[in-house]
Tab-separated table of C-alpha atoms and ligand atoms in Angstrom:
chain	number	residue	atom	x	y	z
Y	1259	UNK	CA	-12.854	-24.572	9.283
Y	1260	UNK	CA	-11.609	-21.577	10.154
Y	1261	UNK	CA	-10.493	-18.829	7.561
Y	1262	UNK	CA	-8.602	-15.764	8.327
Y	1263	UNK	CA	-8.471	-12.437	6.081
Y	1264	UNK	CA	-4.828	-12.953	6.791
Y	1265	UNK	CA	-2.714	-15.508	8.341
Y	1266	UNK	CA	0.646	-13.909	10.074
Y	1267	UNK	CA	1.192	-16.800	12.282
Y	1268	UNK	CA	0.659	-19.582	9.434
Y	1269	UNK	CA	3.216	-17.768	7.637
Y	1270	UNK	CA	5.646	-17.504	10.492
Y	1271	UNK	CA	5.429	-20.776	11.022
Y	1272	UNK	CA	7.238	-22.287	8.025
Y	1273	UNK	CA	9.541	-19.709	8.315
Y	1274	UNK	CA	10.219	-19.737	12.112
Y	1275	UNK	CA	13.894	-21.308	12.428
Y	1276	UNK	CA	14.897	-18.981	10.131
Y	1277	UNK	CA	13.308	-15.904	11.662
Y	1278	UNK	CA	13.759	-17.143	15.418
Y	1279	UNK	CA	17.182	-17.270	14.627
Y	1280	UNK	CA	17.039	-13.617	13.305
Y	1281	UNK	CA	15.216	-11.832	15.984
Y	1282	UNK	CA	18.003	-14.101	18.739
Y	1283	UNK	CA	20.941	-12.494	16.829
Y	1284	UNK	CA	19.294	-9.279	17.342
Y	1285	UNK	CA	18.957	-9.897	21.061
Y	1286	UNK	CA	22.323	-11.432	21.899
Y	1287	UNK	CA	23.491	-8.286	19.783
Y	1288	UNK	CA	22.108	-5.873	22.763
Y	1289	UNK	CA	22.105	-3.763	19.528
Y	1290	UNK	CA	18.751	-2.493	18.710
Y	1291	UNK	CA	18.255	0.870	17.198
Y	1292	UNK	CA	19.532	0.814	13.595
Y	1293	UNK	CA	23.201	-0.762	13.437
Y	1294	UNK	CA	23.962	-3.694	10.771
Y	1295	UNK	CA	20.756	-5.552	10.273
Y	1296	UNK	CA	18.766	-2.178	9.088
Y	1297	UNK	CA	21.535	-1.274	6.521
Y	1298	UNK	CA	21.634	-4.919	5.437
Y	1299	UNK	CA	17.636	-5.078	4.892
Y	1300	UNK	CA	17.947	-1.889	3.232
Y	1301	UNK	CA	20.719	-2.681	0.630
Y	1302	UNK	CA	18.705	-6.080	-0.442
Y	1303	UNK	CA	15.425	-4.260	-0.591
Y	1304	UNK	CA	16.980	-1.261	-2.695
Y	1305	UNK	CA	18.823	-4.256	-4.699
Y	1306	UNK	CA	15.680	-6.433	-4.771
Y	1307	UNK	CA	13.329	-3.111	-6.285
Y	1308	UNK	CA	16.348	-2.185	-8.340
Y	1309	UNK	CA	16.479	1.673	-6.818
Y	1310	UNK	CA	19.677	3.065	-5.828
Y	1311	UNK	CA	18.451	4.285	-1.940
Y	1312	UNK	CA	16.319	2.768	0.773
Y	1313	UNK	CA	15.750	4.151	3.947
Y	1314	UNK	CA	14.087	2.650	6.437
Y	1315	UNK	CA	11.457	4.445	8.782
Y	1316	UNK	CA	8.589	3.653	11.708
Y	1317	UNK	CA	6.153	3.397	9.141
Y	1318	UNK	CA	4.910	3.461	6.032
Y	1319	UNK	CA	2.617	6.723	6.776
Y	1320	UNK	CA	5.872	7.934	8.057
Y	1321	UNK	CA	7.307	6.780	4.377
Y	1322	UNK	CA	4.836	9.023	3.030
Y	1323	UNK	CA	5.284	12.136	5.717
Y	1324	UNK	CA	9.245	11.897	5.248
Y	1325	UNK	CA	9.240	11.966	1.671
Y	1326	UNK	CA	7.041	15.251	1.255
Y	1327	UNK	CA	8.735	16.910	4.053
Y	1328	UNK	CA	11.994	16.406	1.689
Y	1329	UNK	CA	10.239	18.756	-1.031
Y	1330	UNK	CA	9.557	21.036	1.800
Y	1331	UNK	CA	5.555	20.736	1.207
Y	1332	UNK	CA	3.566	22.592	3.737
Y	1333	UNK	CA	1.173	25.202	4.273
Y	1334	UNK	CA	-0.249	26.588	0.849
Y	1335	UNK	CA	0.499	23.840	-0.971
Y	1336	UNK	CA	-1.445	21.332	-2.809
Y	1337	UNK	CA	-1.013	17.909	-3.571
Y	1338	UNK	CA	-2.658	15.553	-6.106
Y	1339	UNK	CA	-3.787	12.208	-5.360
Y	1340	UNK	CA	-6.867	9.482	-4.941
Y	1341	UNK	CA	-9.732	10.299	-2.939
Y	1342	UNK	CA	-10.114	6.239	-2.963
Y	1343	UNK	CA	-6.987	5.333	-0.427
Y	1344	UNK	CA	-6.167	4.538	3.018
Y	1345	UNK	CA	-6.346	7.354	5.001
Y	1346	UNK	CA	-2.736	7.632	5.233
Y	1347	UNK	CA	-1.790	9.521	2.127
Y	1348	UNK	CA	-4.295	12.096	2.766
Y	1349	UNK	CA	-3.777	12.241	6.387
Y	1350	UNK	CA	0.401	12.941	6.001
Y	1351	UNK	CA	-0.711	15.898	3.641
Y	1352	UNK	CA	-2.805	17.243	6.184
Y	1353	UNK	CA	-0.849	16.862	9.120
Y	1354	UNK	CA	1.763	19.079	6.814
Y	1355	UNK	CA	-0.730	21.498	6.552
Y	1356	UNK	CA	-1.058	21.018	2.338
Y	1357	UNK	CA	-4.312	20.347	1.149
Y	1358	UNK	CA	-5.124	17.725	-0.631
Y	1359	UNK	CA	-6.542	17.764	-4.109
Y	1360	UNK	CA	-8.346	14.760	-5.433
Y	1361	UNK	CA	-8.471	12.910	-8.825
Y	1362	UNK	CA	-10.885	10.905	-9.595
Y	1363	UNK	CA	-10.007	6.715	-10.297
Y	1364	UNK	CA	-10.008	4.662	-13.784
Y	1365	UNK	CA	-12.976	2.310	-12.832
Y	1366	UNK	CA	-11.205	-0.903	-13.604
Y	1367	UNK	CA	-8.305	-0.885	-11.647
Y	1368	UNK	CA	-9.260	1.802	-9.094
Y	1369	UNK	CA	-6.194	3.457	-9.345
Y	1370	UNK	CA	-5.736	7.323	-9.754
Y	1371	UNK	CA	-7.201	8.537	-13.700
Y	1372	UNK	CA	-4.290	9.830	-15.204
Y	1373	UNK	CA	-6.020	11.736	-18.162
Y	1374	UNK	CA	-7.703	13.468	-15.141
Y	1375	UNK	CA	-4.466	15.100	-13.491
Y	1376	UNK	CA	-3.640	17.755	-15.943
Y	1377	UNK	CA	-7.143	19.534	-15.112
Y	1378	UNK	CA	-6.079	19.467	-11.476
Y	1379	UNK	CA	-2.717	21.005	-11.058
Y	1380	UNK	CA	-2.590	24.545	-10.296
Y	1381	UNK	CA	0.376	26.582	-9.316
Y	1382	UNK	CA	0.583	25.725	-6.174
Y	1383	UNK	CA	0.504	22.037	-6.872
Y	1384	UNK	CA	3.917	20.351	-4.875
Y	1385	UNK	CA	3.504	17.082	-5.500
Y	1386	UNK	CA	1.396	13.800	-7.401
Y	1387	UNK	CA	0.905	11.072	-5.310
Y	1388	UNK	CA	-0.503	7.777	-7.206
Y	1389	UNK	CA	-1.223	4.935	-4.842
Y	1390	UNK	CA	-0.683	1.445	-6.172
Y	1391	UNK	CA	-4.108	0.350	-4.953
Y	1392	UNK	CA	-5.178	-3.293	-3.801
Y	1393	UNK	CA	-0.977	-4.082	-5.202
Y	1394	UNK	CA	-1.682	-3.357	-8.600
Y	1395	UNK	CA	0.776	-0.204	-10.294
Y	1396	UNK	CA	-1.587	2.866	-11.387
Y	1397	UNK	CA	-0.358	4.004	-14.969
Y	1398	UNK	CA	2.848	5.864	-14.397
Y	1399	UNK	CA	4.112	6.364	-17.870
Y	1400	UNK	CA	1.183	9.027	-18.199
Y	1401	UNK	CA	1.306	10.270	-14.813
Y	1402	UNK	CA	5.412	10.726	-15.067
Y	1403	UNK	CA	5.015	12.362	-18.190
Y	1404	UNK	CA	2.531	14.895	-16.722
Y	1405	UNK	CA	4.504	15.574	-13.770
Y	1406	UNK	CA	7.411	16.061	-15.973
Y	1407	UNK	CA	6.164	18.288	-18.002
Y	1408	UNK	CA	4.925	20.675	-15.082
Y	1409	UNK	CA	7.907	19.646	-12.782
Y	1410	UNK	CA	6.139	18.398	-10.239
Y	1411	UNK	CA	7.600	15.276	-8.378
Y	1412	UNK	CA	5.144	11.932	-8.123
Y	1413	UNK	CA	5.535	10.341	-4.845
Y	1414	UNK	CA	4.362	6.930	-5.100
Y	1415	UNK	CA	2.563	5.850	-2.636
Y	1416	UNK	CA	3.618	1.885	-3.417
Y	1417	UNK	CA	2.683	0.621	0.471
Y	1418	UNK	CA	0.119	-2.096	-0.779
Y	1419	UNK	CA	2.269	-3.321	-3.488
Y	1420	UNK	CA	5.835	-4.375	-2.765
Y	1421	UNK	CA	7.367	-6.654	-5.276
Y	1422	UNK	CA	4.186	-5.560	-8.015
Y	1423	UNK	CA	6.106	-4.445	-11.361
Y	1424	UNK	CA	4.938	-1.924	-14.159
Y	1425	UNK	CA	5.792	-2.807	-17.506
Y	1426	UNK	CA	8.060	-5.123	-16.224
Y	1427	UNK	CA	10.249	-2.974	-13.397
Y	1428	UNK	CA	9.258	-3.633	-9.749
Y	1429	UNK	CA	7.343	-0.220	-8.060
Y	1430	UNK	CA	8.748	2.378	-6.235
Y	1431	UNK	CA	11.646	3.798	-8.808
Y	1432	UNK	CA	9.332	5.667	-10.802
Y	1433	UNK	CA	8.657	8.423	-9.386
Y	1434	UNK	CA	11.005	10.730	-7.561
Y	1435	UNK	CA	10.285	8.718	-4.382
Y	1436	UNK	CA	8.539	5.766	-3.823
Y	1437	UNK	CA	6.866	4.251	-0.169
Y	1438	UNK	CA	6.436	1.171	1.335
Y	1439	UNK	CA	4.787	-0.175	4.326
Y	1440	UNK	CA	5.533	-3.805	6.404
Y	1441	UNK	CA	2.369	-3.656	8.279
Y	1442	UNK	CA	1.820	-7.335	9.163
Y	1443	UNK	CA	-0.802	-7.335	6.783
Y	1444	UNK	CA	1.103	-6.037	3.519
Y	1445	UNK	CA	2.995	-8.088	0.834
Y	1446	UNK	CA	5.823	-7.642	2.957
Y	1447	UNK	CA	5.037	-7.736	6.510
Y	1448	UNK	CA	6.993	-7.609	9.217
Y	1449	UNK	CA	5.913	-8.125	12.963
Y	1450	UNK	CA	4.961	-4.814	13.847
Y	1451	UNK	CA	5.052	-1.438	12.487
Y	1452	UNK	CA	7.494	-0.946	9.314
Y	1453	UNK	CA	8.185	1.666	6.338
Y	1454	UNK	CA	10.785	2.227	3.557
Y	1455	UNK	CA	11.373	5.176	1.262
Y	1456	UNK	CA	13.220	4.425	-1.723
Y	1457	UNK	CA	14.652	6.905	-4.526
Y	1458	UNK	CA	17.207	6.949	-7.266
Y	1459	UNK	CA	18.581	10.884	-6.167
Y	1460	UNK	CA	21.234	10.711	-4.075
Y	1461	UNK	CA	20.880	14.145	-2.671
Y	1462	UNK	CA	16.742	13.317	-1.899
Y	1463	UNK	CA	18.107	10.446	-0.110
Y	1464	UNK	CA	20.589	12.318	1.961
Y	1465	UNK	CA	17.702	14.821	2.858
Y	1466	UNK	CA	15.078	12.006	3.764
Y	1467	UNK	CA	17.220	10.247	6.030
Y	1468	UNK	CA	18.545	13.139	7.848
Y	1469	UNK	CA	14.535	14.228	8.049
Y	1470	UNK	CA	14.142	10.958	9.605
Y	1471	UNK	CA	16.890	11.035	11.855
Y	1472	UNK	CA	15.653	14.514	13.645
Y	1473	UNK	CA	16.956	16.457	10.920
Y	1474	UNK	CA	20.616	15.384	11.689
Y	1475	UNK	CA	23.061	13.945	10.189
Y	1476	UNK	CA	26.042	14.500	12.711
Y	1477	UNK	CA	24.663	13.754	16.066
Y	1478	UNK	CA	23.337	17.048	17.806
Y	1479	UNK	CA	23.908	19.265	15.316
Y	1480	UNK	CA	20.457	19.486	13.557
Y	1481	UNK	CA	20.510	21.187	9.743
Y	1482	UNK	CA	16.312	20.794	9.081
Y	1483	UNK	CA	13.291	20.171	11.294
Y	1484	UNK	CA	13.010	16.262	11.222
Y	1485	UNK	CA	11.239	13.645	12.882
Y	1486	UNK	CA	12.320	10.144	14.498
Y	1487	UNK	CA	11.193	7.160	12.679
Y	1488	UNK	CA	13.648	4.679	12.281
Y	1489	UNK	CA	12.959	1.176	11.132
Y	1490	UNK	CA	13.418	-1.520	14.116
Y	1491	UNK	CA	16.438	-3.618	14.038
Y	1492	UNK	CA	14.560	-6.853	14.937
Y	1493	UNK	CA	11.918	-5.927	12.109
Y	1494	UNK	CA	14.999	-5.343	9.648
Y	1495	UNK	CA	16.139	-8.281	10.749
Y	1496	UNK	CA	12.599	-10.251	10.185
Y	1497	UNK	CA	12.133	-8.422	7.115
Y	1498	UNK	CA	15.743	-9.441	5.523
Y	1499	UNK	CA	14.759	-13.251	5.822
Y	1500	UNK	CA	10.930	-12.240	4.378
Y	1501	UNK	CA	12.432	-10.860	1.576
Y	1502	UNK	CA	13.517	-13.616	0.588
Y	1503	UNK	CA	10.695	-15.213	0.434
Y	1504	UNK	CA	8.629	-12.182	-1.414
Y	1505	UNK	CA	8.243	-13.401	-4.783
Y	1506	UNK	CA	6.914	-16.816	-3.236
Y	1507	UNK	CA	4.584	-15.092	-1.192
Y	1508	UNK	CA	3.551	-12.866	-4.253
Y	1509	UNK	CA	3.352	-16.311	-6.218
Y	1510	UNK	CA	0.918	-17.539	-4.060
Y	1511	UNK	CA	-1.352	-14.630	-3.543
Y	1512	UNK	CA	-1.622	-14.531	-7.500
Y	1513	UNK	CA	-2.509	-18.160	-7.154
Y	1514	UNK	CA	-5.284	-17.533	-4.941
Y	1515	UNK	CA	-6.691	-14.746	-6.695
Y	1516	UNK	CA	-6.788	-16.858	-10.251
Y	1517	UNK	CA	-8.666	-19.868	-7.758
Y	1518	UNK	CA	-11.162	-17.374	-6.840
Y	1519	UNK	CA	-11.743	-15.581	-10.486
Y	1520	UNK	CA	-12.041	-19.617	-11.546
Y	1521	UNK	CA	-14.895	-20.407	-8.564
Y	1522	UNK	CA	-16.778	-16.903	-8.840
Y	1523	UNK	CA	-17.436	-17.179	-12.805
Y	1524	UNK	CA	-20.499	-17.082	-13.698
Y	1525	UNK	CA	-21.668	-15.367	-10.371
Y	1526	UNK	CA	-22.949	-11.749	-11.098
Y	1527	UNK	CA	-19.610	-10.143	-9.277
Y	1528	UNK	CA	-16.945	-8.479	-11.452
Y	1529	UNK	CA	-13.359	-10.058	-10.369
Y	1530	UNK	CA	-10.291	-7.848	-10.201
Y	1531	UNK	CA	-9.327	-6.412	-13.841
Y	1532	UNK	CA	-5.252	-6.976	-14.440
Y	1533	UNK	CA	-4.244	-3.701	-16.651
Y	1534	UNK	CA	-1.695	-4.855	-19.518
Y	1535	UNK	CA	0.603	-2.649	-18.374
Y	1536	UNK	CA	2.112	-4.507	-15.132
Y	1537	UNK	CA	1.126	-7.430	-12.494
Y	1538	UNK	CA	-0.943	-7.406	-9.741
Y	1539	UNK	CA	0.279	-9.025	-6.759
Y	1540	UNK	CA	-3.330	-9.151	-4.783
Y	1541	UNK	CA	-2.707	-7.454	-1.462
Y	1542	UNK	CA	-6.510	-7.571	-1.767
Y	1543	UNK	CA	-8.465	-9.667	-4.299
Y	1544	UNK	CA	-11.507	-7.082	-3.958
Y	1545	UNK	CA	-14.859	-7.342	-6.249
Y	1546	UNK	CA	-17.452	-5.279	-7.638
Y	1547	UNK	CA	-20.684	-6.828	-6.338
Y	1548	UNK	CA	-24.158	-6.004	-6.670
Y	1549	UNK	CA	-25.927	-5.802	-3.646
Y	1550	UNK	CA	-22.701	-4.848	-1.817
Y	1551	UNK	CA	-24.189	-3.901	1.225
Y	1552	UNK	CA	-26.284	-7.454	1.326
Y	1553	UNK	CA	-23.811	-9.344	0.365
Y	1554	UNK	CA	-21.764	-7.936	2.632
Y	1555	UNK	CA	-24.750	-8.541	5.627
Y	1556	UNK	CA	-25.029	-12.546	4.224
Y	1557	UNK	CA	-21.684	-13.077	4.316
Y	1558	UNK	CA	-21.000	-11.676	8.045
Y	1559	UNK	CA	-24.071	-13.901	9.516
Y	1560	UNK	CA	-22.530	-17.387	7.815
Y	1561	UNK	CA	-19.088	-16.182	9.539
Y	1562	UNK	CA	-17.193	-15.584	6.402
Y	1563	UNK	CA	-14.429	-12.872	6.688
Y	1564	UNK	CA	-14.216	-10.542	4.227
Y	1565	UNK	CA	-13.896	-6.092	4.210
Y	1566	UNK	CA	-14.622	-3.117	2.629
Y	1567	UNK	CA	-11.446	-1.114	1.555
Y	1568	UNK	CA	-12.834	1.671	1.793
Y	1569	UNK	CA	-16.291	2.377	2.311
Y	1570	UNK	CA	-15.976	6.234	2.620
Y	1571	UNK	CA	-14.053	8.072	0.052
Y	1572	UNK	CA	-11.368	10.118	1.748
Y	1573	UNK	CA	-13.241	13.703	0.280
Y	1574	UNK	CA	-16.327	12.905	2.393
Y	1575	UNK	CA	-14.485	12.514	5.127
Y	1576	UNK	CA	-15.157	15.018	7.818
Y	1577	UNK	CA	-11.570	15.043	9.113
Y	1578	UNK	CA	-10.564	16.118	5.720
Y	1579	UNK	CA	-13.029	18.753	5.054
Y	1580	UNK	CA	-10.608	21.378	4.611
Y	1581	UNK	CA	-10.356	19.804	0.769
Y	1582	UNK	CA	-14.518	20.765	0.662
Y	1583	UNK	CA	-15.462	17.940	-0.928
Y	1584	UNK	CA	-18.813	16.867	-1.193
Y	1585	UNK	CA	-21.042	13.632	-2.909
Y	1586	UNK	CA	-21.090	14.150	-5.946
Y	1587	UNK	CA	-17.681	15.038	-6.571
Y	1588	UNK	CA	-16.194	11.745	-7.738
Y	1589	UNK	CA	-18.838	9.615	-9.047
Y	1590	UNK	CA	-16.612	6.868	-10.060
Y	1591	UNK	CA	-15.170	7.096	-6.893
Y	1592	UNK	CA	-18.039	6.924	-5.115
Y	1593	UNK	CA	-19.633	4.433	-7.176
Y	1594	UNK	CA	-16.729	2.261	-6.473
Y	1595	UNK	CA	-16.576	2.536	-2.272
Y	1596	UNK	CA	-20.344	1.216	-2.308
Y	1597	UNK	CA	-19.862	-1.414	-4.604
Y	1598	UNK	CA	-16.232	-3.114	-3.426
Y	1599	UNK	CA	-16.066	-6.089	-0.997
Y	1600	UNK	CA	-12.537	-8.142	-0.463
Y	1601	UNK	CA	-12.182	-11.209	0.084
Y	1602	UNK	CA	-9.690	-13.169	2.421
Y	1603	UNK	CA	-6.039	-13.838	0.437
Y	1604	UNK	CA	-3.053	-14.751	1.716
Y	1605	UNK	CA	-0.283	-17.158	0.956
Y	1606	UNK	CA	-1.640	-19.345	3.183
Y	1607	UNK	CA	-5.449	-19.659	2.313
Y	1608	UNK	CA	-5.997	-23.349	0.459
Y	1609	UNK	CA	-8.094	-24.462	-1.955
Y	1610	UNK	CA	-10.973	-25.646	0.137
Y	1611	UNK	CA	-11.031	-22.462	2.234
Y	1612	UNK	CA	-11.908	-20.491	-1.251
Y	1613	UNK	CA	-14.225	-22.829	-1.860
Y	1614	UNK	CA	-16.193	-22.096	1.323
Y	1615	UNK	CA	-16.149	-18.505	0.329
Y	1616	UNK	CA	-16.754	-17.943	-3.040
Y	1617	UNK	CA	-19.790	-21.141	-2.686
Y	1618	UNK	CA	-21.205	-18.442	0.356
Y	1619	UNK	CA	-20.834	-15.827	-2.762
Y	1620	UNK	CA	-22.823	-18.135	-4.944
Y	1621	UNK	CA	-25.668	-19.114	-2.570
Y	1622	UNK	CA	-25.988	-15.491	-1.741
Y	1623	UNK	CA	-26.286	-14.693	-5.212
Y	1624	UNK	CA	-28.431	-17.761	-6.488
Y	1625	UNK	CA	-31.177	-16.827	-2.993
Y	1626	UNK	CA	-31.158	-12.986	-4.176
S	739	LIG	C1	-0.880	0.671	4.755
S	739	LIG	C2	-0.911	1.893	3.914
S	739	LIG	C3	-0.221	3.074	4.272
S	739	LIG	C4	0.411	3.276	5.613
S	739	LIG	O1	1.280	2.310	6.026
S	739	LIG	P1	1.499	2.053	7.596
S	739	LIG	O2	2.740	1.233	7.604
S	739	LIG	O3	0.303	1.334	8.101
S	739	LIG	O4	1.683	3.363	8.242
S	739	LIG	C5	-0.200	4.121	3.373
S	739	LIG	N1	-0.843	4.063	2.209
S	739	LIG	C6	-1.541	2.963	1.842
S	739	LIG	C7	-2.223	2.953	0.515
S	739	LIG	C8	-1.612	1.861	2.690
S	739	LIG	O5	-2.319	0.796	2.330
């Protein structure tokens, strides 16, 4: 039996008149930058999120670059966020020449502390970027109402969980700006690079489009230094029949993940916590194991897929040693990247494939 971490092509597959059909429209169209399918996608994602703007980009680190280039961060500024992330959010701070300042996580749901943020803003703080880790919201009624009372936008950093909700309202219209990613392997994937920004200001959105569109927004006549990262018409166009199909695919992710809290009971692993605050929609199903590092060893010599997201928290990292972070710094943090281990989930991972897994889990656990 094989099992995959994901499974792109399984999902394609009972989706593929549908999206073949797509992706020829696009090619008979000889139109592919931008044109009707990208506003289209746009329109039903901003509908389906319930935000008044989406904008389509390359990517969702270009999501994440766009959206502080609207507030004009750069050199001397400082932004708040996770030290336990993909790279991305602390990289597109960087590359802007901010720094990054880190916050250390709430240890059940690994998302940013917010009774930690207050202690961390300075005057030269731009910006608060939560990241909705694993697809699971971080507490923004705390966080909002800290960045509120210093004025400082939050940027959510929502690219691991499109269609997850907090207190029942979908992610990404919280914060001043919210961003999304469609690599293959997120909730919503397309088939190849993807991003969205979303936002309820009218005049942000203006600004991050033109940013995204070189700065223009009359051909050739360029107001602000931009970039080009437009979203592909034959990904909007994959995307737009994926959509509807999200809250299925989100269905059957949460499926999986209740399968494998059901098989690993008893085992001495902690399954993922689900804060009473929103849902979880299980881009990763990722544990707290003992023996991590073991486990992880047993599990790689019976063949069983599985990762560590992230094994190095992003203020020990020596590309981002300008924030002079050291061990030490973040214990939960820290304590977290050596204990975490994901398993495979996907909307197309059966019943039998868990069982293969979480019974490697168990065997591990019952030799140790
Ligand atoms: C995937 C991801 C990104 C970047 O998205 P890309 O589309 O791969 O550029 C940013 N932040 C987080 C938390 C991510 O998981």
């Amino acid at each position: 039996m094989t099992i995959q971490m994901v499974d792109v092509v399984g999902q394609y597959r009972k989706i593929k008149a549908e999206v073949d059909a797509a992706v020829h429209a696009v090619l008979d169209s000889g139109m592919f930058i931008l044109g009707k399918d990208v506003g289209e996608f746009e329109s039903a994602a901003a509908k389906y999120l319930g935000v008044g703007h989406a904008i389509g980009c390359a990517s969702g680190t270009d999501a994440l670059q766009i959206a502080m280039m609207a507030f004009g961060i750069g050199p001397g500024d400082e932004v708040i966020t996770t030290p336990f992330t993909f790279v991305a959010t602390v990289e597109t701070i960087g590359i802007l020449g901010a720094k990054p300042v880190y916050v250390d996580i709430d240890p059940a749901t690994f998302n940013i502390d917010p009774s930690r943020i207050e202690a961390a803003i300075t005057a030269r703080t731009k910006a608060i970027i939560p990241v909705h880790l694993y697809g699971q919201a971080a507490d923004m009624d705390p966080i909002l109402a800290v960045g509120k009372k210093h004025r400082i936008p939050v940027i959510e950093d929502a690219a691991q969980a499109m269609g997850a909700s907090y207190k029942g309202r979908k992610l990404g219209g919280f914060g001043a700006a919210g961003c999304i990613s469609f690599f293959p392997s997120k909730s919503l994937g397309c088939f190849g690079d993807g991003g969205m920004i979303v936002t309820n200001d009218s005049a942000l959105a203006d600004r991050m489009r033109m940013i995204a569109a070189h700065g223009s927004r009359v051909r050739y006549y360029h107001e602000v230094l931009g970039v080009n990262s437009r979203l592909d018409t034959l990904q909007a166009a994959i995307l737009r029949v994926k959509l509807g199909h999200l809250d299925e695919y989100n269905a059957a992710r949460r499926a999986a993940a209740g399968r494998y809290n059901a098989m690993l009971a008893g085992t001495p692993v902690t399954v993922p916590a689900i804060a009473s605050y929103g849902d979880h929609i299980f881009h990763q199903y990722t544990l707290r194991a003992p023996k991590r590092d073991a486990l992880d060893a047993y599990l790689k010599e019976k063949g069983i897929p599985h990762a560590i997201y992230y094994p190095v928290p992003l203020h020990v990292q020596k590309a981002f040693a300008m924030s002079g972070g050291k061990n030490g710094d973040f214990p939960v943090t820290e304590k977290a990247a050596s204990e975490v281990i994901s398993l495979p989930i996907h909307t197309e991972l059966t019943e039998e494939q868990q069982s293969v897994v979480a019974g490697a889990i168990r065997e591990f656990y019952a030799r140790a």
